[in-house]
Amino acid sequence: MRRIRKLAAIVAGAVLTTLFVVPAAPATAAPWGCQFSTPYLHYKTAITNTAAYLNPAQWAARYWQETNTPITLSPVTTGANIVIADGYLPSADGYDGMIRTPAGQMENCTYNHNWTTGMYVWWNRTYTDYYTGEKKLSVMVHELGHALGLGHESFTSCNYVSIMEPKTAKRYDDCRKYKPTVADVAFINQIY
Amino acid sequence: MGLRRIAIASAVGAMFLVGACGQATVESVPSTELHMSRVKDYTIADLRAESTMVVRGTASTSREEEVDKVPVTFTRLRLDQHVAGLGAGAEWVEIVQLGGSAVSSPDTSPLLADGDRYLLFLKPYTARSRSAVPAFVITGDQGVFRESSGGYEFTGAPSDELPARFTADSLVAQARP
């Protein structure tokens, strides 16, 4: 009888904790459907303004590398899976970062859900030249998340906002996210 | 008899399978994909404040180019009405948008459609264009509204701020300072 009461108390405690202490994580599908076939990846920097962008580029890669996932992102000078760059994007207004898959990658992804090499991730200096180092990181960690296979996620509450929130005003200005969150790590572990 | 049924069923099954596979390979696949990080969502007040001009116009032909390794579409727009800001000083302008016919670009504004009429908040395109007419980008990539059913439908990059529809009078009035 005492054992049953103890068990009931544990179950009730767990239910109450779930309901009131741990906010239920909204279930969304973050992966966008394409990813690398291996988590052992290499990146190269193609930075023009090294004083302002080299450090954030290296830290952005390091933040993903340090997650509790199989991902490794090692710097190389040739044969990179991901190129991190800075530049200007005159052809559109309102964007501070971009990932462009090279031609042919989407066909490959359609057949086997993998891309092979050459993801090109980019800061748009029109905006990011005025960002702090941490805010630059927020943009690049987001873009690297795309390269690794994550899509966008949008939530109202900062408790749920992940690095894959599409708007920097929300992701960083409101919620100060500049590293992969628990949800991002969970999705990466689903993929790799 | 049993064997014949199995053979027929297998043949029919194989035909369906081949048909399904055939469809999958026929489906057009974008050759490249763009995903963007957006600075913010624009309100009408933001669009008005940051735009050089606001116009109504009709989309016409378009061409695709790569600018700095990024696929871009230039669409000619015949100006029907100058709503606010500086005048373009031309009957035609070009609207520059990210993406193209073989590009999947879910985060950016859909390309202007030939023959459709739009109200656009615009900023000058700062890169060199080979066109003879002035080129502009859409402010925040969100200042674009297509005329439909006597009003305007928002057709910019995904936004949590801007309503999906405006009445014609309301949008034009808000576009003016």
CSV table of C-alpha atoms in Angstrom, one decimal:
chain,number,residue,atom,x,y,z
A,1,MET,CA,0.0,0.0,0.0
A,2,ARG,CA,2.8,2.4,0.9
A,3,ARG,CA,4.6,1.5,-2.3
A,4,ILE,CA,1.4,2.3,-4.3
A,5,ARG,CA,1.1,5.7,-2.5
A,6,LYS,CA,4.7,6.4,-3.2
A,7,LEU,CA,4.3,5.6,-6.9
A,8,ALA,CA,1.1,7.7,-7.2
A,9,ALA,CA,3.0,10.6,-5.6
A,10,ILE,CA,5.8,10.3,-8.0
A,11,VAL,CA,3.4,10.1,-11.0
A,12,ALA,CA,1.4,13.1,-9.7
A,13,GLY,CA,4.6,15.0,-9.2
A,14,ALA,CA,5.9,14.2,-12.7
A,15,VAL,CA,2.5,15.3,-14.2
A,16,LEU,CA,2.5,18.6,-12.2
A,17,THR,CA,6.1,19.3,-13.1
A,18,THR,CA,5.3,18.7,-16.8
A,19,LEU,CA,2.2,20.9,-16.6
A,20,PHE,CA,3.5,23.8,-14.6
A,21,VAL,CA,7.3,23.8,-14.4
A,22,VAL,CA,8.5,22.5,-17.8
A,23,PRO,CA,6.7,24.3,-20.6
A,24,ALA,CA,5.6,21.9,-23.3
A,25,ALA,CA,7.9,22.3,-26.3
A,26,PRO,CA,5.7,22.9,-29.3
A,27,ALA,CA,6.1,20.1,-31.8
A,28,THR,CA,7.3,21.4,-35.1
A,29,ALA,CA,9.3,19.8,-37.9
A,30,ALA,CA,12.5,21.9,-38.2
A,31,PRO,CA,14.5,19.9,-40.7
A,32,TRP,CA,14.1,21.2,-44.2
A,33,GLY,CA,14.7,17.9,-45.8
A,34,CYS,CA,18.3,18.2,-47.1
A,35,GLN,CA,21.4,17.5,-45.2
A,36,PHE,CA,25.0,16.3,-45.5
A,37,SER,CA,25.5,12.5,-45.6
A,38,THR,CA,28.1,12.8,-42.8
A,39,PRO,CA,28.3,14.9,-39.6
A,40,TYR,CA,32.1,15.2,-40.1
A,41,LEU,CA,32.3,18.5,-42.0
A,42,HIS,CA,34.8,21.1,-43.1
A,43,TYR,CA,34.4,24.8,-43.4
A,44,LYS,CA,36.4,27.5,-45.1
A,45,THR,CA,36.2,31.2,-44.5
A,46,ALA,CA,36.1,33.6,-47.5
A,47,ILE,CA,36.0,36.8,-45.4
A,48,THR,CA,36.9,40.2,-46.9
A,49,ASN,CA,36.6,42.2,-43.7
A,50,THR,CA,38.6,39.9,-41.5
A,51,ALA,CA,38.8,42.3,-38.6
A,52,ALA,CA,35.1,42.3,-38.1
A,53,TYR,CA,34.0,38.9,-39.4
A,54,LEU,CA,36.7,36.3,-39.1
A,55,ASN,CA,36.2,35.9,-35.4
A,56,PRO,CA,32.4,35.6,-35.5
A,57,ALA,CA,32.8,33.1,-38.4
A,58,GLN,CA,35.1,30.9,-36.3
A,59,TRP,CA,32.9,31.1,-33.3
A,60,ALA,CA,29.8,30.3,-35.2
A,61,ALA,CA,31.4,27.1,-36.4
A,62,ARG,CA,32.7,26.4,-32.9
A,63,TYR,CA,29.2,26.8,-31.4
A,64,TRP,CA,27.9,24.0,-33.6
A,65,GLN,CA,31.0,21.9,-33.1
A,66,GLU,CA,30.5,22.2,-29.3
A,67,THR,CA,26.9,21.0,-29.3
A,68,ASN,CA,26.1,17.6,-27.9
A,69,THR,CA,25.7,16.2,-31.4
A,70,PRO,CA,27.9,14.2,-33.8
A,71,ILE,CA,28.7,17.4,-35.8
A,72,THR,CA,32.3,18.3,-36.3
A,73,LEU,CA,33.2,21.5,-38.2
A,74,SER,CA,36.9,21.7,-38.9
A,75,PRO,CA,38.6,24.7,-40.7
A,76,VAL,CA,40.2,23.9,-44.0
A,77,THR,CA,41.5,25.9,-47.0
A,78,THR,CA,40.3,23.5,-49.7
A,79,GLY,CA,37.6,20.9,-50.0
A,80,ALA,CA,35.2,22.6,-47.6
A,81,ASN,CA,31.6,21.5,-47.3
A,82,ILE,CA,30.6,25.0,-46.2
A,83,VAL,CA,32.0,28.4,-47.2
A,84,ILE,CA,31.4,31.3,-44.7
A,85,ALA,CA,31.6,34.7,-46.4
A,86,ASP,CA,30.7,38.3,-46.0
A,87,GLY,CA,29.5,40.7,-48.7
A,88,TYR,CA,26.8,42.9,-50.0
A,89,LEU,CA,23.4,41.8,-51.3
A,90,PRO,CA,22.2,44.7,-53.5
A,91,SER,CA,19.4,42.6,-55.1
A,92,ALA,CA,17.1,42.6,-52.1
A,93,ASP,CA,16.3,44.7,-49.1
A,94,GLY,CA,15.7,43.5,-45.6
A,95,TYR,CA,18.0,40.5,-45.3
A,96,ASP,CA,21.1,40.2,-43.1
A,97,GLY,CA,22.1,36.6,-44.0
A,98,MET,CA,21.7,34.1,-46.7
A,99,ILE,CA,22.4,30.5,-47.6
A,100,ARG,CA,22.6,29.5,-51.2
A,101,THR,CA,22.9,25.9,-52.4
A,102,PRO,CA,25.0,25.5,-55.5
A,103,ALA,CA,23.3,24.5,-58.7
A,104,GLY,CA,22.6,20.8,-58.8
A,105,GLN,CA,22.4,20.2,-55.1
A,106,MET,CA,18.7,20.3,-54.9
A,107,GLU,CA,18.3,17.6,-57.5
A,108,ASN,CA,20.7,15.4,-55.5
A,109,CYS,CA,18.7,16.2,-52.4
A,110,THR,CA,15.4,15.2,-54.0
A,111,TYR,CA,16.8,11.8,-54.8
A,112,ASN,CA,18.6,10.9,-51.6
A,113,HIS,CA,18.0,13.9,-49.1
A,114,ASN,CA,21.7,14.6,-49.1
A,115,TRP,CA,23.8,17.4,-50.5
A,116,THR,CA,27.4,16.9,-51.1
A,117,THR,CA,29.4,20.0,-50.8
A,118,GLY,CA,29.7,23.7,-51.3
A,119,MET,CA,27.0,25.3,-49.2
A,120,TYR,CA,27.6,29.0,-49.3
A,121,VAL,CA,26.6,31.0,-46.2
A,122,TRP,CA,26.8,34.8,-46.1
A,123,TRP,CA,26.5,37.9,-44.0
A,124,ASN,CA,24.9,40.9,-45.8
A,125,ARG,CA,27.2,43.7,-44.7
A,126,THR,CA,24.6,46.3,-45.6
A,127,TYR,CA,23.1,45.4,-42.2
A,128,THR,CA,25.7,43.4,-40.3
A,129,ASP,CA,28.4,46.0,-40.4
A,130,TYR,CA,26.3,47.8,-37.8
A,131,TYR,CA,25.8,44.6,-35.7
A,132,THR,CA,27.7,43.7,-32.5
A,133,GLY,CA,29.9,40.6,-32.7
A,134,GLU,CA,27.2,38.7,-30.8
A,135,LYS,CA,24.5,39.8,-33.2
A,136,LYS,CA,26.7,38.8,-36.2
A,137,LEU,CA,27.1,35.4,-34.5
A,138,SER,CA,23.3,35.1,-34.2
A,139,VAL,CA,23.0,35.4,-38.0
A,140,MET,CA,25.8,33.0,-38.9
A,141,VAL,CA,24.9,30.3,-36.4
A,142,HIS,CA,21.4,30.5,-38.0
A,143,GLU,CA,22.8,30.2,-41.5
A,144,LEU,CA,25.0,27.3,-40.5
A,145,GLY,CA,21.9,25.6,-39.0
A,146,HIS,CA,20.4,25.7,-42.5
A,147,ALA,CA,23.6,24.2,-43.9
A,148,LEU,CA,23.3,21.4,-41.4
A,149,GLY,CA,19.7,20.7,-42.5
A,150,LEU,CA,17.5,22.8,-40.3
A,151,GLY,CA,14.6,24.9,-41.6
A,152,HIS,CA,12.9,28.0,-40.0
A,153,GLU,CA,11.0,27.9,-36.8
A,154,SER,CA,8.8,30.8,-35.4
A,155,PHE,CA,7.4,31.1,-31.9
A,156,THR,CA,6.1,34.1,-30.0
A,157,SER,CA,7.6,33.3,-26.6
A,158,CYS,CA,11.4,33.7,-26.2
A,159,ASN,CA,11.3,30.4,-24.2
A,160,TYR,CA,10.7,28.6,-27.5
A,161,VAL,CA,12.5,30.8,-29.9
A,162,SER,CA,15.4,28.9,-31.4
A,163,ILE,CA,18.4,29.9,-33.5
A,164,MET,CA,16.3,29.0,-36.5
A,165,GLU,CA,13.9,31.9,-35.9
A,166,PRO,CA,14.0,33.7,-39.3
A,167,LYS,CA,13.9,37.3,-38.0
A,168,THR,CA,17.0,38.7,-36.3
A,169,ALA,CA,14.9,41.4,-34.6
A,170,LYS,CA,13.1,38.5,-32.8
A,171,ARG,CA,15.9,36.0,-32.5
A,172,TYR,CA,18.5,38.4,-31.2
A,173,ASP,CA,17.1,41.8,-30.4
A,174,ASP,CA,14.2,40.4,-28.4
A,175,CYS,CA,15.4,36.9,-27.3
A,176,ARG,CA,19.2,37.2,-27.4
A,177,LYS,CA,19.7,33.9,-29.1
A,178,TYR,CA,23.1,33.4,-30.7
A,179,LYS,CA,23.9,29.8,-30.0
A,180,PRO,CA,22.1,26.6,-30.9
A,181,THR,CA,19.3,25.9,-28.5
A,182,VAL,CA,18.2,22.6,-26.9
A,183,ALA,CA,15.5,22.3,-29.6
A,184,ASP,CA,18.1,22.9,-32.4
A,185,VAL,CA,20.4,20.3,-30.9
A,186,ALA,CA,17.5,17.8,-30.7
A,187,PHE,CA,16.7,18.3,-34.4
A,188,ILE,CA,20.3,17.9,-35.4
A,189,ASN,CA,20.5,14.7,-33.4
A,190,GLN,CA,17.4,13.5,-35.3
A,191,ILE,CA,19.1,14.2,-38.6
A,192,TYR,CA,22.6,12.8,-37.9
B,1,MET,CA,-4.4,-20.6,-62.3
B,2,GLY,CA,-3.0,-19.3,-59.0
B,3,LEU,CA,0.3,-18.7,-60.7
B,4,ARG,CA,-1.3,-16.8,-63.6
B,5,ARG,CA,-3.2,-14.5,-61.1
B,6,ILE,CA,0.0,-13.8,-59.2
B,7,ALA,CA,1.7,-13.0,-62.5
B,8,ILE,CA,-1.1,-10.7,-63.6
B,9,ALA,CA,-1.2,-8.9,-60.3
B,10,SER,CA,2.6,-8.6,-60.3
B,11,ALA,CA,2.5,-7.1,-63.8
B,12,VAL,CA,-0.2,-4.6,-62.9
B,13,GLY,CA,1.7,-3.7,-59.7
B,14,ALA,CA,4.9,-3.2,-61.7
B,15,MET,CA,3.0,-1.0,-64.1
B,16,PHE,CA,1.7,1.2,-61.3
B,17,LEU,CA,5.2,1.3,-59.7
B,18,VAL,CA,6.8,2.3,-63.0
B,19,GLY,CA,4.1,5.0,-63.5
B,20,ALA,CA,4.7,6.4,-60.1
B,21,CYS,CA,8.5,6.4,-60.5
B,22,GLY,CA,8.0,8.0,-63.9
B,23,GLN,CA,6.0,10.8,-62.3
B,24,ALA,CA,8.6,11.4,-59.7
B,25,THR,CA,11.3,11.9,-62.3
B,26,VAL,CA,9.1,14.2,-64.5
B,27,GLU,CA,8.4,16.5,-61.6
B,28,SER,CA,10.5,19.7,-62.0
B,29,VAL,CA,13.1,20.2,-59.4
B,30,PRO,CA,14.6,23.6,-58.5
B,31,SER,CA,18.3,23.6,-59.3
B,32,THR,CA,19.2,25.7,-56.3
B,33,GLU,CA,17.7,27.0,-53.1
B,34,LEU,CA,17.9,30.3,-51.1
B,35,HIS,CA,17.1,30.6,-47.4
B,36,MET,CA,17.3,34.0,-45.8
B,37,SER,CA,17.7,35.6,-42.4
B,38,ARG,CA,15.3,38.6,-42.2
B,39,VAL,CA,16.3,41.8,-40.4
B,40,LYS,CA,12.8,42.4,-39.2
B,41,ASP,CA,9.1,42.5,-40.2
B,42,TYR,CA,8.1,45.9,-41.7
B,43,THR,CA,5.0,47.8,-40.8
B,44,ILE,CA,3.4,50.1,-43.3
B,45,ALA,CA,5.0,53.0,-41.4
B,46,ASP,CA,8.4,51.4,-41.8
B,47,LEU,CA,7.8,50.9,-45.5
B,48,ARG,CA,6.7,54.5,-46.0
B,49,ALA,CA,9.7,55.8,-44.0
B,50,GLU,CA,12.3,53.7,-45.8
B,51,SER,CA,11.1,53.9,-49.3
B,52,THR,CA,12.2,56.4,-52.0
B,53,MET,CA,9.0,56.1,-53.8
B,54,VAL,CA,5.6,54.4,-53.9
B,55,VAL,CA,4.0,53.5,-57.2
B,56,ARG,CA,1.2,51.5,-58.8
B,57,GLY,CA,2.2,49.6,-61.9
B,58,THR,CA,1.7,46.6,-64.2
B,59,ALA,CA,4.3,43.9,-64.4
B,60,SER,CA,5.6,42.9,-67.8
B,61,THR,CA,8.5,40.7,-69.1
B,62,SER,CA,11.3,39.6,-66.9
B,63,ARG,CA,14.9,38.3,-67.3
B,64,GLU,CA,17.1,36.3,-65.0
B,65,GLU,CA,20.8,36.9,-64.1
B,66,GLU,CA,23.3,35.9,-61.5
B,67,VAL,CA,24.5,38.9,-59.4
B,68,ASP,CA,27.5,38.0,-57.2
B,69,LYS,CA,26.6,34.3,-57.5
B,70,VAL,CA,23.0,35.0,-56.4
B,71,PRO,CA,20.1,34.2,-58.8
B,72,VAL,CA,18.1,37.4,-59.4
B,73,THR,CA,15.1,38.3,-61.5
B,74,PHE,CA,14.6,41.7,-63.2
B,75,THR,CA,10.9,42.4,-64.0
B,76,ARG,CA,9.9,45.4,-66.1
B,77,LEU,CA,7.1,47.4,-64.6
B,78,ARG,CA,5.0,50.0,-66.4
B,79,LEU,CA,4.2,52.8,-64.1
B,80,ASP,CA,0.5,53.5,-63.9
B,81,GLN,CA,0.4,56.0,-60.9
B,82,HIS,CA,2.9,57.7,-58.7
B,83,VAL,CA,1.6,57.4,-55.2
B,84,ALA,CA,4.3,59.0,-53.0
B,85,GLY,CA,7.9,60.0,-52.8
B,86,LEU,CA,10.3,60.9,-55.6
B,87,GLY,CA,9.2,60.3,-59.2
B,88,ALA,CA,11.1,57.7,-61.2
B,89,GLY,CA,11.3,60.1,-64.2
B,90,ALA,CA,10.4,57.3,-66.5
B,91,GLU,CA,7.4,55.4,-67.8
B,92,TRP,CA,9.1,52.1,-67.1
B,93,VAL,CA,11.2,50.8,-64.2
B,94,GLU,CA,12.8,47.4,-63.4
B,95,ILE,CA,12.0,45.6,-60.2
B,96,VAL,CA,14.8,43.4,-58.8
B,97,GLN,CA,14.0,40.4,-56.8
B,98,LEU,CA,15.9,37.4,-55.5
B,99,GLY,CA,15.2,34.1,-57.1
B,100,GLY,CA,14.3,32.8,-60.5
B,101,SER,CA,12.3,30.2,-62.3
B,102,ALA,CA,14.7,27.3,-61.3
B,103,VAL,CA,15.2,28.6,-57.8
B,104,SER,CA,13.3,27.6,-54.6
B,105,SER,CA,13.2,30.7,-52.5
B,106,PRO,CA,10.5,30.4,-49.8
B,107,ASP,CA,11.7,33.3,-47.7
B,108,THR,CA,11.6,36.0,-50.4
B,109,SER,CA,8.8,37.7,-52.2
B,110,PRO,CA,7.2,35.8,-55.0
B,111,LEU,CA,8.3,37.0,-58.4
B,112,LEU,CA,6.0,39.6,-60.0
B,113,ALA,CA,3.7,38.0,-62.5
B,114,ASP,CA,3.4,39.3,-66.1
B,115,GLY,CA,0.2,41.3,-66.5
B,116,ASP,CA,-0.6,41.7,-62.7
B,117,ARG,CA,-1.0,45.1,-61.2
B,118,TYR,CA,0.9,46.0,-58.0
B,119,LEU,CA,1.4,48.8,-55.5
B,120,LEU,CA,5.1,48.8,-54.6
B,121,PHE,CA,7.2,50.6,-52.0
B,122,LEU,CA,10.6,50.9,-53.6
B,123,LYS,CA,14.3,51.8,-53.0
B,124,PRO,CA,16.9,52.3,-55.7
B,125,TYR,CA,18.9,49.2,-56.8
B,126,THR,CA,22.5,50.1,-55.9
B,127,ALA,CA,24.4,47.6,-58.1
B,128,ARG,CA,25.0,48.2,-61.8
B,129,SER,CA,22.2,47.2,-64.1
B,130,ARG,CA,22.5,46.6,-67.8
B,131,SER,CA,18.9,47.9,-68.3
B,132,ALA,CA,18.2,51.3,-69.8
B,133,VAL,CA,15.4,52.0,-67.3
B,134,PRO,CA,15.9,52.8,-63.6
B,135,ALA,CA,16.0,49.7,-61.3
B,136,PHE,CA,14.6,49.4,-57.8
B,137,VAL,CA,14.3,46.8,-55.0
B,138,ILE,CA,11.2,46.3,-53.0
B,139,THR,CA,11.6,47.9,-49.6
B,140,GLY,CA,12.2,45.2,-46.9
B,141,ASP,CA,11.2,42.7,-49.7
B,142,GLN,CA,7.8,43.2,-48.1
B,143,GLY,CA,6.5,46.4,-49.7
B,144,VAL,CA,4.6,44.7,-52.5
B,145,PHE,CA,0.8,44.3,-52.8
B,146,ARG,CA,-1.1,42.8,-55.8
B,147,GLU,CA,-4.4,44.3,-56.9
B,148,SER,CA,-7.2,41.8,-56.6
B,149,SER,CA,-10.9,41.9,-56.1
B,150,GLY,CA,-11.0,45.7,-55.8
B,151,GLY,CA,-8.4,45.7,-53.1
B,152,TYR,CA,-4.8,44.7,-52.4
B,153,GLU,CA,-3.4,41.4,-51.4
B,154,PHE,CA,0.0,41.3,-49.6
B,155,THR,CA,2.5,39.4,-51.7
B,156,GLY,CA,5.8,40.3,-50.0
B,157,ALA,CA,8.2,38.0,-48.1
B,158,PRO,CA,6.5,36.2,-45.2
B,159,SER,CA,5.4,38.7,-42.5
B,160,ASP,CA,3.8,38.5,-39.1
B,161,GLU,CA,3.1,42.3,-39.2
B,162,LEU,CA,1.3,43.1,-42.4
B,163,PRO,CA,-2.4,42.2,-43.0
B,164,ALA,CA,-3.1,39.8,-45.8
B,165,ARG,CA,-5.5,42.2,-47.5
B,166,PHE,CA,-6.1,46.0,-47.7
B,167,THR,CA,-8.9,48.0,-49.3
B,168,ALA,CA,-7.5,50.0,-52.2
B,169,ASP,CA,-8.3,53.4,-50.5
B,170,SER,CA,-6.8,52.3,-47.2
B,171,LEU,CA,-3.5,51.2,-48.6
B,172,VAL,CA,-3.0,54.2,-50.9
B,173,ALA,CA,-3.9,56.5,-48.0
B,174,GLN,CA,-1.4,54.8,-45.7
B,175,ALA,CA,1.3,54.9,-48.4
B,176,ARG,CA,1.2,58.7,-48.5
B,177,PRO,CA,3.0,60.7,-45.8
